Amino acid sequence: MGVNSYSDEYSSTIPPARLFKALILDSHNLIPKLMPLAIQSIEISGSQVKFIKNRGDELDEKNFWFKYSLIEGDGMMDKLEKITYEVKFESTTDGGSINKMTSTYYTKGDFVLTEEEIKAGKEKALAMYKVVEA
């Protein structure tokens, strides 16, 4: 099994408390309303992925931090044990936020993720941020 971690940051004009509430605490209600063509009741349609199951691992509402794991699903799960995500929302001096995410991929066997696969995952995450931000 291989373990690979990737980190990224996104800036937003939205304060961290508001983004944390929308993307983490209320995501099961809000995201399907904002992205009805892509996500229905947190079920993905219109893409290769038809099913995923996440497990919440740790939640710190005071510090706007959340850790969760993708533990089941179609798509690449035949090649991955799990994917763990750590998300942190921090304040900026202008009232917005810096949103930091670290993704850790636990691969099966000697499978190696490609740059294209990593980029595709980042683009999907950023698209959701942008929809909530609008």
Short mmCIF file of C-alpha atoms in Angstrom, two decimals:
data_model
loop_
_atom_site.label_atom_id
_atom_site.label_comp_id
_atom_site.label_asym_id
_atom_site.label_seq_id
_atom_site.Cartn_x
_atom_site.Cartn_y
_atom_site.Cartn_z
CA MET A 1 0.00 0.00 0.00
CA GLY A 2 1.24 3.46 -0.89
CA VAL A 3 0.40 6.71 0.87
CA ASN A 4 0.50 10.02 -1.02
CA SER A 5 -0.54 13.43 0.34
CA TYR A 6 -1.34 16.59 -1.59
CA SER A 7 -2.20 20.01 -0.19
CA ASP A 8 -3.91 22.97 -1.76
CA GLU A 9 -5.26 26.38 -0.73
CA TYR A 10 -8.16 28.44 -2.00
CA SER A 11 -8.93 32.02 -1.08
CA SER A 12 -12.45 33.35 -0.71
CA THR A 13 -14.18 36.61 0.08
CA ILE A 14 -16.55 34.67 2.37
CA PRO A 15 -15.70 34.55 6.11
CA PRO A 16 -14.53 31.15 7.40
CA ALA A 17 -17.52 30.60 9.72
CA ARG A 18 -19.98 30.98 6.84
CA LEU A 19 -18.03 28.72 4.46
CA PHE A 20 -17.53 26.09 7.17
CA LYS A 21 -21.25 26.05 7.89
CA ALA A 22 -22.16 25.78 4.20
CA LEU A 23 -19.51 23.30 3.07
CA ILE A 24 -19.23 21.15 6.20
CA LEU A 25 -22.10 21.48 8.68
CA ASP A 26 -24.98 22.03 6.23
CA SER A 27 -23.52 20.44 3.10
CA HIS A 28 -25.99 17.55 3.10
CA ASN A 29 -28.84 20.09 2.71
CA LEU A 30 -27.19 22.95 0.83
CA ILE A 31 -25.04 21.29 -1.85
CA PRO A 32 -27.91 19.36 -3.53
CA LYS A 33 -29.87 22.64 -3.78
CA LEU A 34 -26.93 24.56 -5.26
CA MET A 35 -25.79 21.79 -7.62
CA PRO A 36 -29.01 19.90 -8.47
CA LEU A 37 -27.75 18.62 -11.82
CA ALA A 38 -24.60 17.11 -10.32
CA ILE A 39 -25.61 16.17 -6.77
CA GLN A 40 -28.95 14.86 -5.58
CA SER A 41 -29.17 14.13 -1.86
CA ILE A 42 -25.40 13.88 -1.85
CA GLU A 43 -25.63 11.29 -4.59
CA ILE A 44 -23.58 12.11 -7.67
CA SER A 45 -25.16 11.83 -11.09
CA GLY A 46 -23.98 12.77 -14.53
CA SER A 47 -20.44 11.54 -14.03
CA GLN A 48 -18.46 8.33 -13.78
CA VAL A 49 -19.01 8.24 -10.04
CA LYS A 50 -22.45 7.03 -9.03
CA PHE A 51 -21.84 6.26 -5.35
CA ILE A 52 -19.49 7.35 -2.58
CA LYS A 53 -19.57 6.94 1.17
CA ASN A 54 -17.78 9.35 3.49
CA ARG A 55 -17.04 8.90 7.16
CA GLY A 56 -16.62 11.91 9.44
CA ASP A 57 -13.47 11.35 11.50
CA GLU A 58 -12.98 14.57 13.49
CA LEU A 59 -14.83 17.89 13.72
CA ASP A 60 -13.69 21.10 15.41
CA GLU A 61 -16.43 23.70 14.92
CA LYS A 62 -14.62 26.34 16.99
CA ASN A 63 -11.52 26.26 14.76
CA PHE A 64 -13.36 25.48 11.48
CA TRP A 65 -11.53 22.19 10.96
CA PHE A 66 -12.89 18.89 9.66
CA LYS A 67 -11.33 15.55 8.83
CA TYR A 68 -13.23 12.93 6.88
CA SER A 69 -12.53 9.84 4.81
CA LEU A 70 -13.95 8.55 1.56
CA ILE A 71 -14.25 4.85 2.40
CA GLU A 72 -16.52 3.36 -0.26
CA GLY A 73 -17.63 4.06 -3.79
CA ASP A 74 -17.25 3.24 -7.40
CA GLY A 75 -14.80 4.96 -9.69
CA MET A 76 -11.30 4.46 -8.31
CA MET A 77 -12.10 2.59 -5.09
CA ASP A 78 -10.88 -0.65 -6.64
CA LYS A 79 -7.42 0.99 -6.60
CA LEU A 80 -7.70 2.89 -3.31
CA GLU A 81 -8.14 1.77 0.30
CA LYS A 82 -9.49 5.21 1.21
CA ILE A 83 -8.91 8.92 0.78
CA THR A 84 -8.62 11.10 3.87
CA TYR A 85 -9.33 14.83 3.68
CA GLU A 86 -8.42 17.50 6.22
CA VAL A 87 -10.12 20.84 5.66
CA LYS A 88 -9.31 24.05 7.55
CA PHE A 89 -10.88 27.49 7.07
CA GLU A 90 -8.82 30.46 8.34
CA SER A 91 -9.61 34.18 8.52
CA THR A 92 -7.86 36.75 6.38
CA THR A 93 -7.30 40.41 7.24
CA ASP A 94 -9.85 41.53 4.62
CA GLY A 95 -12.70 39.51 6.19
CA GLY A 96 -12.45 36.59 3.79
CA SER A 97 -10.82 33.24 4.27
CA ILE A 98 -8.04 30.93 3.21
CA ASN A 99 -9.29 27.38 2.84
CA LYS A 100 -6.66 24.68 3.19
CA MET A 101 -7.21 21.07 2.19
CA THR A 102 -4.89 18.11 2.47
CA SER A 103 -5.86 14.91 0.66
CA THR A 104 -4.14 11.67 1.59
CA TYR A 105 -4.57 8.75 -0.80
CA TYR A 106 -4.06 5.22 0.50
CA THR A 107 -3.53 3.10 -2.60
CA LYS A 108 -3.90 -0.65 -2.96
CA GLY A 109 -0.95 -2.69 -4.16
CA ASP A 110 1.52 -0.74 -6.26
CA PHE A 111 -1.06 1.54 -7.90
CA VAL A 112 0.24 5.09 -8.49
CA LEU A 113 -2.03 8.11 -8.94
CA THR A 114 -1.41 10.22 -12.04
CA GLU A 115 -1.26 14.01 -12.14
CA GLU A 116 -4.45 13.98 -14.25
CA GLU A 117 -6.36 12.04 -11.58
CA ILE A 118 -5.19 14.40 -8.85
CA LYS A 119 -6.01 17.47 -10.95
CA ALA A 120 -9.51 16.15 -11.70
CA GLY A 121 -10.20 15.72 -7.99
CA LYS A 122 -8.97 19.22 -7.20
CA GLU A 123 -11.13 20.72 -9.96
CA LYS A 124 -14.27 19.03 -8.59
CA ALA A 125 -13.56 20.33 -5.09
CA LEU A 126 -12.91 23.85 -6.37
CA ALA A 127 -16.14 23.78 -8.41
CA MET A 128 -18.12 23.05 -5.25
CA TYR A 129 -16.38 25.89 -3.39
CA LYS A 130 -17.20 28.31 -6.20
CA VAL A 131 -20.89 27.31 -6.29
CA VAL A 132 -21.23 27.84 -2.54
CA GLU A 133 -19.30 31.11 -2.74
CA ALA A 134 -21.65 32.50 -5.40
#
